[in-house]
CSV table of C-alpha atoms in Angstrom, one decimal:
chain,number,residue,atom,x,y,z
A,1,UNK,CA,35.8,20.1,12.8
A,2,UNK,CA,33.2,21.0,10.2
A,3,UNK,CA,34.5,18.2,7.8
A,4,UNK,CA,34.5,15.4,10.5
A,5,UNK,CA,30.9,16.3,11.3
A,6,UNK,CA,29.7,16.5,7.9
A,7,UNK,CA,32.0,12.8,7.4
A,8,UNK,CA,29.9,11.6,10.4
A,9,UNK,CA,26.4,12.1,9.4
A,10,UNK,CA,27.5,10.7,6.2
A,11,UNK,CA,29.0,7.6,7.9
A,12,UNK,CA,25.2,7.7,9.9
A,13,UNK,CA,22.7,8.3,7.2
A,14,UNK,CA,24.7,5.3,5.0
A,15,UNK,CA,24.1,3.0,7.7
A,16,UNK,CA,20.8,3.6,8.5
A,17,UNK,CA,20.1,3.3,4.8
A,18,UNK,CA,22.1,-0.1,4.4
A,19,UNK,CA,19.8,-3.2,3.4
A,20,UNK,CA,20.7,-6.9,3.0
A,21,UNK,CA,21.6,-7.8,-0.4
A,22,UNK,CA,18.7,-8.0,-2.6
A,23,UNK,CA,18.3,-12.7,-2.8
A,24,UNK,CA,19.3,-14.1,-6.5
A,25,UNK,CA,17.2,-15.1,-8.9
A,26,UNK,CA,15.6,-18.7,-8.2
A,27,UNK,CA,17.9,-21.5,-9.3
A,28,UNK,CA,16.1,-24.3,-8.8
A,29,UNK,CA,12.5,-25.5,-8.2
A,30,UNK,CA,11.0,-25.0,-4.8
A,31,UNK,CA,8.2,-27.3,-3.0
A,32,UNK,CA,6.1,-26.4,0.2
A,33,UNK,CA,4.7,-29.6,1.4
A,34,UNK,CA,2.1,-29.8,4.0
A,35,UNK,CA,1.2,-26.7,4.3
A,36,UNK,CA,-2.2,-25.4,4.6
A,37,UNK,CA,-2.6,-22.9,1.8
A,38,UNK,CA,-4.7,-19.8,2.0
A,39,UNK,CA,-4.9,-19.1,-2.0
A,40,UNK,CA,-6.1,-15.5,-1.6
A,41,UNK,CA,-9.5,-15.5,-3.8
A,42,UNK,CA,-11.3,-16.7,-0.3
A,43,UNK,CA,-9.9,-21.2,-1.1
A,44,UNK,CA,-8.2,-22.2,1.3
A,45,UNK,CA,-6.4,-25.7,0.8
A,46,UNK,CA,-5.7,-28.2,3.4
A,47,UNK,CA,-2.4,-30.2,3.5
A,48,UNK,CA,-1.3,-28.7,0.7
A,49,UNK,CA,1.9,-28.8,-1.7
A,50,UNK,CA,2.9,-25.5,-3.7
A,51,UNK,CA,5.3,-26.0,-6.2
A,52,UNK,CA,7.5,-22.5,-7.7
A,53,UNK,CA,10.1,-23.0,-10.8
A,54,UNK,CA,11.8,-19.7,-12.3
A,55,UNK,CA,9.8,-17.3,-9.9
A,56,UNK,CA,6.4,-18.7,-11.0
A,57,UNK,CA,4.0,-20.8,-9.7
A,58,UNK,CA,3.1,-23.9,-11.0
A,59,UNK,CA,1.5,-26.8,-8.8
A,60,UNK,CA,-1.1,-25.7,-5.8
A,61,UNK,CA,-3.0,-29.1,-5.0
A,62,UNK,CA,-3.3,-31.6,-2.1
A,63,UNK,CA,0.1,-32.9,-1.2
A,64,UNK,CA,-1.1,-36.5,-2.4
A,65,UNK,CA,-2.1,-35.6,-5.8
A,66,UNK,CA,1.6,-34.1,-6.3
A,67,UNK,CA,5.0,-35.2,-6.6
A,68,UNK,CA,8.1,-32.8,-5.0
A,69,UNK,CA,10.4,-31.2,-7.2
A,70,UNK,CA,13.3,-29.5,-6.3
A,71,UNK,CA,14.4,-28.3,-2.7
A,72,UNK,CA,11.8,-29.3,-0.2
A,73,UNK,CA,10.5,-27.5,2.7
A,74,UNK,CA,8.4,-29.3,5.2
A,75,UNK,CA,5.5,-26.9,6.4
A,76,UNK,CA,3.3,-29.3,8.3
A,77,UNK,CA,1.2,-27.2,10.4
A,78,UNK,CA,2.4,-24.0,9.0
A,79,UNK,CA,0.7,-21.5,7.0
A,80,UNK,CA,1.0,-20.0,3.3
A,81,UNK,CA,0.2,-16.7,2.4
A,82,UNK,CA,0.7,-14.7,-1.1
A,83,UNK,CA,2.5,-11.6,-0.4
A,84,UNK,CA,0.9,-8.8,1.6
A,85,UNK,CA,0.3,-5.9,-0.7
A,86,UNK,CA,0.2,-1.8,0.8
A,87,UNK,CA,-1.4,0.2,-1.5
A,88,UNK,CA,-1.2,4.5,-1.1
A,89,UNK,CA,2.5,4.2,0.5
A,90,UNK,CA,5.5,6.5,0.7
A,91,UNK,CA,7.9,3.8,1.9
A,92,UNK,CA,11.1,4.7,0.4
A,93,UNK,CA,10.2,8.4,-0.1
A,94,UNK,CA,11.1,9.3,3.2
A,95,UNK,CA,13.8,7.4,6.4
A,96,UNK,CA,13.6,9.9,9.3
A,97,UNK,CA,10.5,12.4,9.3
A,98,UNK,CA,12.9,14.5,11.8
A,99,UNK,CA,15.0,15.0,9.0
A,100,UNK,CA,14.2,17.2,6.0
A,101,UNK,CA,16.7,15.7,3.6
A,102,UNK,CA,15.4,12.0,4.2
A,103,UNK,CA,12.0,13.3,3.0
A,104,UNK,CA,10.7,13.2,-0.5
A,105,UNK,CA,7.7,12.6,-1.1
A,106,UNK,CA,5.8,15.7,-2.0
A,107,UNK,CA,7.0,18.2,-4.3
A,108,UNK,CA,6.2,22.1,-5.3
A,109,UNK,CA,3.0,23.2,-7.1
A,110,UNK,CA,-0.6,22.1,-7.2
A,111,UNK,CA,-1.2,20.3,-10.7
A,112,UNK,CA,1.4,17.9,-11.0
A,113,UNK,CA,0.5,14.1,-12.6
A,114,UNK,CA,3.8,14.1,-14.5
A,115,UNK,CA,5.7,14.0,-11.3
A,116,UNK,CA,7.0,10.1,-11.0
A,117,UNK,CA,7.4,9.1,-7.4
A,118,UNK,CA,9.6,5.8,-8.3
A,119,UNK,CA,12.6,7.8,-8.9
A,120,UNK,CA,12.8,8.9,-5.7
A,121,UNK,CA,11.9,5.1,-4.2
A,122,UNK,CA,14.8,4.6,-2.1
A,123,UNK,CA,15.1,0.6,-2.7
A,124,UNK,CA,17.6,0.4,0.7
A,125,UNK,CA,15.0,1.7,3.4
A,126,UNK,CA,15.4,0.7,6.3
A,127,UNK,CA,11.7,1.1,6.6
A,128,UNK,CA,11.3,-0.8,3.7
A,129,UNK,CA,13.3,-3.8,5.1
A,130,UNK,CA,11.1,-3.5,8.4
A,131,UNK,CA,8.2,-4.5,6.4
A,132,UNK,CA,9.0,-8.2,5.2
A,133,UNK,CA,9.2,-10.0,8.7
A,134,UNK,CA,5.5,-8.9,8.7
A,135,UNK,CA,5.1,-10.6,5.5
A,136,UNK,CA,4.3,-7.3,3.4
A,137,UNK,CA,6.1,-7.6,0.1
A,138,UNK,CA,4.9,-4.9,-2.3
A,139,UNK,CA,3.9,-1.7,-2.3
A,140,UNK,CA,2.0,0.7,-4.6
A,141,UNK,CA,4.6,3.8,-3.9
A,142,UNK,CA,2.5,6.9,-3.5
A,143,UNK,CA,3.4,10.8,-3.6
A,144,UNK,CA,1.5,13.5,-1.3
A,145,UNK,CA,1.0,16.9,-2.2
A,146,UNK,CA,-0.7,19.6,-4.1
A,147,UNK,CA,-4.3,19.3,-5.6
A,148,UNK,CA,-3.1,16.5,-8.0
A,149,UNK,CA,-0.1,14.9,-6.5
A,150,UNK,CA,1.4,12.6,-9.2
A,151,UNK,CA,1.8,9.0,-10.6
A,152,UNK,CA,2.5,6.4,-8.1
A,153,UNK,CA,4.2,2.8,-9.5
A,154,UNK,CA,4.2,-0.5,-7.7
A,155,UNK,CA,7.4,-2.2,-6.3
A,156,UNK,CA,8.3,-5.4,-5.2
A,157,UNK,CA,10.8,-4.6,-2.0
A,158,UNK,CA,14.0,-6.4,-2.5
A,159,UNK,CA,15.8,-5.0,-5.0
A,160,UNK,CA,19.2,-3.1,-5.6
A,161,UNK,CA,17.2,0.3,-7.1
A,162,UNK,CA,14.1,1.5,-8.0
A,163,UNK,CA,14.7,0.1,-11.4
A,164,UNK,CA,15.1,-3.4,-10.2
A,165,UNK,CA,12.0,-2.7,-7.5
A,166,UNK,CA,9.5,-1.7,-10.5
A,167,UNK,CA,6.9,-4.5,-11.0
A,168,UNK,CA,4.1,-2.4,-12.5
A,169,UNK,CA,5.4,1.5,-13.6
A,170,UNK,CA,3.2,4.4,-13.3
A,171,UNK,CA,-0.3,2.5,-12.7
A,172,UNK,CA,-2.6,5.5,-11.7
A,173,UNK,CA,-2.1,9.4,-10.7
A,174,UNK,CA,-3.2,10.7,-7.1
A,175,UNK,CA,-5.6,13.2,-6.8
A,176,UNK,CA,-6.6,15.2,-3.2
A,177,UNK,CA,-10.0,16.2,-4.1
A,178,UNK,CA,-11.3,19.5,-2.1
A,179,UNK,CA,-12.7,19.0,1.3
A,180,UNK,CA,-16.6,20.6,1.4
A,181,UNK,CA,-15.2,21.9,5.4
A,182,UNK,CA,-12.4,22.3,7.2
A,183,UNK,CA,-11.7,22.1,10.7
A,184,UNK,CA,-10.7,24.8,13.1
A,185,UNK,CA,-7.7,25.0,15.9
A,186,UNK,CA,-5.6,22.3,16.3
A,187,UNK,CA,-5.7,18.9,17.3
A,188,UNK,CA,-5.3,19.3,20.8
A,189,UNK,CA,-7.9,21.6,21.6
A,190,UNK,CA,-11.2,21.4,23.1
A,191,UNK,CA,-13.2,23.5,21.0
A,192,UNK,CA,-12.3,22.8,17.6
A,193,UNK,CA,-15.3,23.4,15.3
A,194,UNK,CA,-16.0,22.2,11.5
A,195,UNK,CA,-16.7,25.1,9.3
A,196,UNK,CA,-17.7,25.1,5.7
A,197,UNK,CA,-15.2,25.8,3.1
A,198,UNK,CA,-16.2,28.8,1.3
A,199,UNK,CA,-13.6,28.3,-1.8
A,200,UNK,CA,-15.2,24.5,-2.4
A,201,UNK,CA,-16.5,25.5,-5.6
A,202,UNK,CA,-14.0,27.7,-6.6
A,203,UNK,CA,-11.7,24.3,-6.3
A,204,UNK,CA,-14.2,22.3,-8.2
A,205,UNK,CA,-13.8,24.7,-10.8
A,206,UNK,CA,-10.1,24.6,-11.3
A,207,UNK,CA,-10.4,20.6,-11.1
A,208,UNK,CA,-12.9,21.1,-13.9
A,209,UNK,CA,-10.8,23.9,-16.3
A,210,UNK,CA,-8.0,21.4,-15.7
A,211,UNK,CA,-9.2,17.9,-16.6
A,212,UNK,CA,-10.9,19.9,-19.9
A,213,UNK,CA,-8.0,21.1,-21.2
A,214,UNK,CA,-6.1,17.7,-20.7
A,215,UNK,CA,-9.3,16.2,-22.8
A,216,UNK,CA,-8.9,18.7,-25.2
A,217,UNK,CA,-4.9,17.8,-25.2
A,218,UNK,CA,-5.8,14.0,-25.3
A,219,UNK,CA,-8.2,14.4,-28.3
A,220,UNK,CA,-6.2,17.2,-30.3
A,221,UNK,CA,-3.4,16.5,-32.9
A,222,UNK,CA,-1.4,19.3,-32.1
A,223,UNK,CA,2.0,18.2,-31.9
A,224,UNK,CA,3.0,20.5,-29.3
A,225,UNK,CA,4.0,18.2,-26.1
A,226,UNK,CA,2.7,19.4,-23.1
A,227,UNK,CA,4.1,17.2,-20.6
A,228,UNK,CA,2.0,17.7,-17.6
A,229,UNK,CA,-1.8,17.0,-20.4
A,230,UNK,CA,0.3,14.3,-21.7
A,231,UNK,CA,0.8,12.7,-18.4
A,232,UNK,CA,-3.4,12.7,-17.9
A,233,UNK,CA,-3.6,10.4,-21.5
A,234,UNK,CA,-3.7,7.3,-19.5
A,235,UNK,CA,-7.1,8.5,-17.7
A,236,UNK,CA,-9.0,9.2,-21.2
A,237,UNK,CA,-8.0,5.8,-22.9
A,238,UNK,CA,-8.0,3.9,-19.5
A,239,UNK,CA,-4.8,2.8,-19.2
A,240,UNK,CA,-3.9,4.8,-15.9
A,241,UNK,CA,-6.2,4.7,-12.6
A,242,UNK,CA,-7.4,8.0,-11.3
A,243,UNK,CA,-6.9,7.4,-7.4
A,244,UNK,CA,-8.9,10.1,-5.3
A,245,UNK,CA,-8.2,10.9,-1.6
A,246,UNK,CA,-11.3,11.3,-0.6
A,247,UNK,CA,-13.3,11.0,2.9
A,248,UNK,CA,-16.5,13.1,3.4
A,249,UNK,CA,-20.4,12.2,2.1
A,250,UNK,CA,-20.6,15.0,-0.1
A,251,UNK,CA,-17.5,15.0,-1.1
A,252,UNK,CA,-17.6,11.7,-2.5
A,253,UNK,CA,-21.0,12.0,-4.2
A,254,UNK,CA,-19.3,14.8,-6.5
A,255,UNK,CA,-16.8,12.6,-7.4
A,256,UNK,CA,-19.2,10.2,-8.5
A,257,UNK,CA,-21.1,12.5,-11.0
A,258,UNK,CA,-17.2,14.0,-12.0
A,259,UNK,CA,-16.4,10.3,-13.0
A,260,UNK,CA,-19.1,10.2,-14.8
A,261,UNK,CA,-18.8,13.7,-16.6
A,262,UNK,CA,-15.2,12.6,-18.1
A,263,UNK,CA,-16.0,9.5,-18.5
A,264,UNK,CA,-13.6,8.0,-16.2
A,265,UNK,CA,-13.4,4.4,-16.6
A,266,UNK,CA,-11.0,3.8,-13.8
A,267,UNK,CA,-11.7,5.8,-10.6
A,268,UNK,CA,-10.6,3.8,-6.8
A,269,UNK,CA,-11.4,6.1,-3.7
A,270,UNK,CA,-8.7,6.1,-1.3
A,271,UNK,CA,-9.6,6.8,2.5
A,272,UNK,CA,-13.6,6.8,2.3
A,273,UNK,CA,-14.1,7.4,5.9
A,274,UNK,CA,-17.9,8.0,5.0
A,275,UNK,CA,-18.0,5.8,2.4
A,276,UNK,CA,-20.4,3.3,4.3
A,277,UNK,CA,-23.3,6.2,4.1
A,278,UNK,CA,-23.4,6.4,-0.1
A,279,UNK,CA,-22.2,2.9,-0.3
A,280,UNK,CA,-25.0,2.3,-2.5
A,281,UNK,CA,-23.9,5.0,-5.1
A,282,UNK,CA,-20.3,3.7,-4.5
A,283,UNK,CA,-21.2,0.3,-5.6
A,284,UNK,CA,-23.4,1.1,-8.9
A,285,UNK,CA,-20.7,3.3,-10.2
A,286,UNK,CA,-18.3,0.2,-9.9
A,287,UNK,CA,-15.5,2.2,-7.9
A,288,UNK,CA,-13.5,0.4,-5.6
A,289,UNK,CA,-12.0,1.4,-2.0
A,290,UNK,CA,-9.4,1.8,-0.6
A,291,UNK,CA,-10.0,1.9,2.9
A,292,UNK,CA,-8.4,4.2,5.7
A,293,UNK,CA,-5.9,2.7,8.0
A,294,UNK,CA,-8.5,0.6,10.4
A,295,UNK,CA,-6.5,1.6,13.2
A,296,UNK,CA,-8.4,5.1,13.1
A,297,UNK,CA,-10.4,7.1,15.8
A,298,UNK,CA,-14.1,7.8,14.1
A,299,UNK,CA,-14.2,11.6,12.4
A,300,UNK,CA,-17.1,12.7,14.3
A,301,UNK,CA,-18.4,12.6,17.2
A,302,UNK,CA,-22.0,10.9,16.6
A,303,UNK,CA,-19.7,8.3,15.1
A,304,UNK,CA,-19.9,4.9,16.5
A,305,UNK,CA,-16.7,4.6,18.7
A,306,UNK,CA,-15.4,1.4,16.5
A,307,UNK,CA,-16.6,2.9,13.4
A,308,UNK,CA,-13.3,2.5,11.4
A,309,UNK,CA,-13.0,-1.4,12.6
A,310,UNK,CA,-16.2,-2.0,11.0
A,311,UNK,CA,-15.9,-0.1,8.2
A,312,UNK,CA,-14.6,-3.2,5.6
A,313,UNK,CA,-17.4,-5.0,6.7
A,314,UNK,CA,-20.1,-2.6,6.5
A,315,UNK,CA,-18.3,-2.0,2.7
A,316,UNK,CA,-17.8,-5.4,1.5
A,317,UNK,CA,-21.4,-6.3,2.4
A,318,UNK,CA,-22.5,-3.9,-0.2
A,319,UNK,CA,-20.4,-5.3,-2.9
A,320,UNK,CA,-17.6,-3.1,-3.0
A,321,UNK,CA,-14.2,-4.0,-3.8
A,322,UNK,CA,-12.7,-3.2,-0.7
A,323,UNK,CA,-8.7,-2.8,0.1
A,324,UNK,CA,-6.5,-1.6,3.3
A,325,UNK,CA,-4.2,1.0,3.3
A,326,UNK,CA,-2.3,2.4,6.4
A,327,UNK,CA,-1.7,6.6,5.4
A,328,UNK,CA,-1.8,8.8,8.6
A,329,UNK,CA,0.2,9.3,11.2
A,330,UNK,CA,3.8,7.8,11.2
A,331,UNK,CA,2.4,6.1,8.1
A,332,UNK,CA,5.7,4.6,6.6
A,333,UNK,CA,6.3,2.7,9.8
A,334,UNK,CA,3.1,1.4,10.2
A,335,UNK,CA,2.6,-0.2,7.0
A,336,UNK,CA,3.9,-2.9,8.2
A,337,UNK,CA,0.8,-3.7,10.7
A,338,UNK,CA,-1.3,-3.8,7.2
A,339,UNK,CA,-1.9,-7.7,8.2
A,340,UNK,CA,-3.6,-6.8,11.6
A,341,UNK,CA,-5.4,-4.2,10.6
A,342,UNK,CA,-7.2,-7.0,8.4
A,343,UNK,CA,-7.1,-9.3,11.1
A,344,UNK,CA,-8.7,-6.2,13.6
A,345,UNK,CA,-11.7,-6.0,10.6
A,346,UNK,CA,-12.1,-9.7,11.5
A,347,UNK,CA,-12.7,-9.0,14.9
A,348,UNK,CA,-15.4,-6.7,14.5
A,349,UNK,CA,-17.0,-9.2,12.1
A,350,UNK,CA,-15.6,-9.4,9.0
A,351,UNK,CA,-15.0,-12.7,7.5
A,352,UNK,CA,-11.5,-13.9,7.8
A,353,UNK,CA,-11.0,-14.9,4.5
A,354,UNK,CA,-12.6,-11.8,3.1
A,355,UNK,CA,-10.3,-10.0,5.1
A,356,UNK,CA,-7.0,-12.0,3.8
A,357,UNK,CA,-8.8,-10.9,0.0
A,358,UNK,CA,-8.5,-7.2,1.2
A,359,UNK,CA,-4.4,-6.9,1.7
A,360,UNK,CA,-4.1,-9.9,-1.5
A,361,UNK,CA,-6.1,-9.9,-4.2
A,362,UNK,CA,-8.2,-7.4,-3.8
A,363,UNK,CA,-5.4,-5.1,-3.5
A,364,UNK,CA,-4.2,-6.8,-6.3
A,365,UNK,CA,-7.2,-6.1,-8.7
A,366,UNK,CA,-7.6,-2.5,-7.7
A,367,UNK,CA,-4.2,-2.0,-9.0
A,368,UNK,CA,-4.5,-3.6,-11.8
A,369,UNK,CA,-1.7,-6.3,-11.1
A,370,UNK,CA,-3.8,-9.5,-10.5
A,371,UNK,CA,-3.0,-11.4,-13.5
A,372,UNK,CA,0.3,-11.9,-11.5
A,373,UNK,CA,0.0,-11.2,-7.9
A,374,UNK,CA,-2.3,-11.5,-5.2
A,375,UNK,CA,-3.3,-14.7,-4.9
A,376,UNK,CA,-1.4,-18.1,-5.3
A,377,UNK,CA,-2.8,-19.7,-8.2
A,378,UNK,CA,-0.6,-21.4,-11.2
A,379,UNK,CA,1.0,-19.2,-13.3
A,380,UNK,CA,1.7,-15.9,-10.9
A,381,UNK,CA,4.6,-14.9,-9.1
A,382,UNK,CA,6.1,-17.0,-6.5
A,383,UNK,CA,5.6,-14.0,-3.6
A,384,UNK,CA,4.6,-15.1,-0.9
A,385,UNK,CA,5.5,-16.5,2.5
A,386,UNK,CA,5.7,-19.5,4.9
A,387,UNK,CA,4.0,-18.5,8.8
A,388,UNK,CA,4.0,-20.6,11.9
A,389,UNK,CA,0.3,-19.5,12.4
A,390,UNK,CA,-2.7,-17.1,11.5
A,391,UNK,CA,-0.7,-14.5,10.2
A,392,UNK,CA,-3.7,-11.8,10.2
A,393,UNK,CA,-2.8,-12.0,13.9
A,394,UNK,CA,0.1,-10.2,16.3
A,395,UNK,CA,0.6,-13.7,18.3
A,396,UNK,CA,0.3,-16.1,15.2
A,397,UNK,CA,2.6,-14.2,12.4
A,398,UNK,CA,5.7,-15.4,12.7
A,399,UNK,CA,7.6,-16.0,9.2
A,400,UNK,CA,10.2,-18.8,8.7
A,401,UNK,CA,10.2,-18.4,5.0
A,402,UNK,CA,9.8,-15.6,2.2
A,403,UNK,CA,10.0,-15.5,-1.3
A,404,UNK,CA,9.6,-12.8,-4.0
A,405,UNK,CA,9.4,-13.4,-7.5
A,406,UNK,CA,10.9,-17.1,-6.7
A,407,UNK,CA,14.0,-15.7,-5.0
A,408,UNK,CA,14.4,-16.5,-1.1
A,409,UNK,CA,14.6,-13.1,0.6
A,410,UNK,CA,16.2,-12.2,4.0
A,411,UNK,CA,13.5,-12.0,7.2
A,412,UNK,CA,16.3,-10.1,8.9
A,413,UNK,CA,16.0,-6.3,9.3
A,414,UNK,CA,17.0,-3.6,11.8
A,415,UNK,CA,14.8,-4.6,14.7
A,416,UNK,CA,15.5,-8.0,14.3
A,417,UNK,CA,19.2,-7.3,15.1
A,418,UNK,CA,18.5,-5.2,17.6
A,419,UNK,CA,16.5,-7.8,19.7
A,420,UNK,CA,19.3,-10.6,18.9
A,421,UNK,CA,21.9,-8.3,20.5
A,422,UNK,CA,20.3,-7.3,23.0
A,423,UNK,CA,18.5,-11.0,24.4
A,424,UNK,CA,22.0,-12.1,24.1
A,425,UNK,CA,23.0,-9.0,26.5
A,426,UNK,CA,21.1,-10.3,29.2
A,427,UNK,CA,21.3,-14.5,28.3
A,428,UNK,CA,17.9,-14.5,26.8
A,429,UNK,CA,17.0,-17.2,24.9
A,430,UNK,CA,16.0,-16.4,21.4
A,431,UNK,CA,13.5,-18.4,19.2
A,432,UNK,CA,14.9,-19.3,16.1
């Protein structure tokens, strides 16, 4: 009885882990004709034809100052996007947050930047899959955990592994700097109080003893590898990002003058719920955002009720580079509402095209992948995707098309089947 229960779970977890076959490499060239083309960098292209040979792009123009090569799709009145990009995600670290063994994404111990989350990127999430109808292609795949969590790498998600997923390997390590206060009770009652956290600079001060002895490491010409200091080399010589969870005034101001005591020369905050009060500090140390998931309740309670919605606005009028993320609550399946959380920011005032900029290319530059994603301009990858209408919003997204890298991807996923099976249970008509 044992064996056929352990069988069955087996039987259970492999198909809920099941994905389509990742699409073959493109074969031929592709042309979008008619479309209207929202490029990414804020150009937006009327009537448009977007050519795409060996999983690059190569013609974006009016469709009369273009010839068709290839297969054709006619997109007249439809809409072209580059690929939605979700930075700070665990997709593919974890399936079912009920179940302990589908959940990897933070591991043991406090100071850990040689901890690589891709090798535990599970590649045939069903999660994973769920984000693509939505038009979210790629993901910066993040770990949790610990004081310094570890090195996150960006994937692309239709692929057979993580190998085959990687599109940019180890860009930046994750840091959870400390919080200045805490808050007391729990979330449900009535009298919860914010109280100051008396071990703040104690914290500081391990931060500090630890990023001077990976300097000291990064400068020295001892030959004894330590492999957690020789993980921190890319944040001395800039090739690594230094991403810091951060949310609180204070807390972000340190930050600031600990950038500039090491030196950093790549430091993006990540959450910033305060961010809008030192904005001006934010901008003139040239450190980009990325902002908490917009579908947020404000942090305190003389906060403006919509606070979070107007958040990318009130940043990207001070001249930050500004990004969305979705962490939080249920975090992995909400990634995939990253498009209407721009379009929400739009709503409270935003401009839509600056919106578009903050799940694209400005995603895309924070992570140090624009010279090939984010926007769709000659000579990037072909990711991106075909929508009957505004695709920033619930009503208009509605994909007929996807592409990564050139190849034609499946729209299909778990919920898609699900509502086939079950219109078709009760003689509903289905859309095609």
């Amino acid at each position: 009885m044992k064996y056929l229960f352990s069988l069955l779970i087996t039987f259970t977890i492999f198909n809920l882990c099941a994905q389509q076959t990742p699409a073959p490499e493109q074969s031929q060239p592709i042309s979008i004709v008619g479309v209207t083309a929202h490029i990414g960098n804020g150009e937006v292209v009327e009537n448009a034809i977007i050519v795409f040979e060996n999983g690059k792009i190569t013609q974006v123009s009016d469709v009369n100052k273009a010839q068709p090569k290839g297969k054709v799709i006619q997109a007249e009145g439809k809409h072209v996007y580059p690929g939605f990009i979700a930075p700070n995600s665990t997709l593919g670290l974890a399936e079912i947050d009920a179940v302990r063994a589908t959940r990897d994404e933070d591991e043991i111990g406090t100071f850990l930047p040689h901890i690589r989350s891709v090798i535990a990127y599970n590649a045939e999430s069903k999660i994973v899959e769920s984000m693509r109808p939505n038009g979210v292609l790629m993901g910066q795949i993040t770990p949790r955990g610990g004081r310094i969590s570890g090195t996150s790498s960006i994937v692309q998600f239709d692929a057979w592994n993580w190998e085959d997923a990687i599109v940019k390997a180890d860009d930046g390590i994750h840091m959870n700097w400390p919080r200045s206060f805490s808050r007391s009770g729990n979330w449900y009652d009535t009298d919860r109080r914010y109280e100051i956290n008396k071990n703040y600079t104690k914290q500081l001060d391990e931060l500090h003893t630890f990023f001077d002895k990976s300097k000291a490491y990064y400068q020295s010409d001892d030959f004894n590898r330590n492999t957690v200091y020789e993980a921190m080399k890319g944040l001395f010589n800039g090739e690594k990002t230094l991403f810091v969870h951060v949310d609180a005034e204070k807390e972000v101001l340190d930050l600031l003058a600990f950038k500039a005591e090491y030196n950093l020369e790549n430091v993006v905050i990540v959450g910033g719920a305060e961010a809008h009060r030192v904005a001006n500090e934010i901008n003139a140390a040239n450190v980009p955002v990325l902002l908490q998931r917009v579908h947020s309740t404000p942090n305190f309670e003389g906060d403006d009720y919509d606070l979070p919605y107007k958040l990318p606005k009130l940043l990207s009028d001070k001249g930050i580079l500004v990004g969305l993320e979705s962490s939080g609550q249920m975090e992995r399946m909400n990634t995939r509402n990253l498009p209407f959380y721009a379009g929400t920011a739009v709503a409270y005032g935003l401009d839509k095209k600056e919106a578009l900029k903050m799940i694209t290319l400005n995603t895309a530059k924070i992570l140090g992948i624009d010279d090939f994603a984010g926007s769709l301009e000659i000579g990037k990858d072909a990711t991106l995707f075909i929508s009957e209408g505004d695709a920033l919003d619930m009503q208009g997204n509605r994909l007929t098309h996807a592409f990564i890298q050139g190849g034609e991807i499946s729209l299909e996923s778990h919920q898609t089947e699900l509502y086939k099976r079950y219109s078709n249970k009760y003689n509903h008509k289905i859309d095609e």
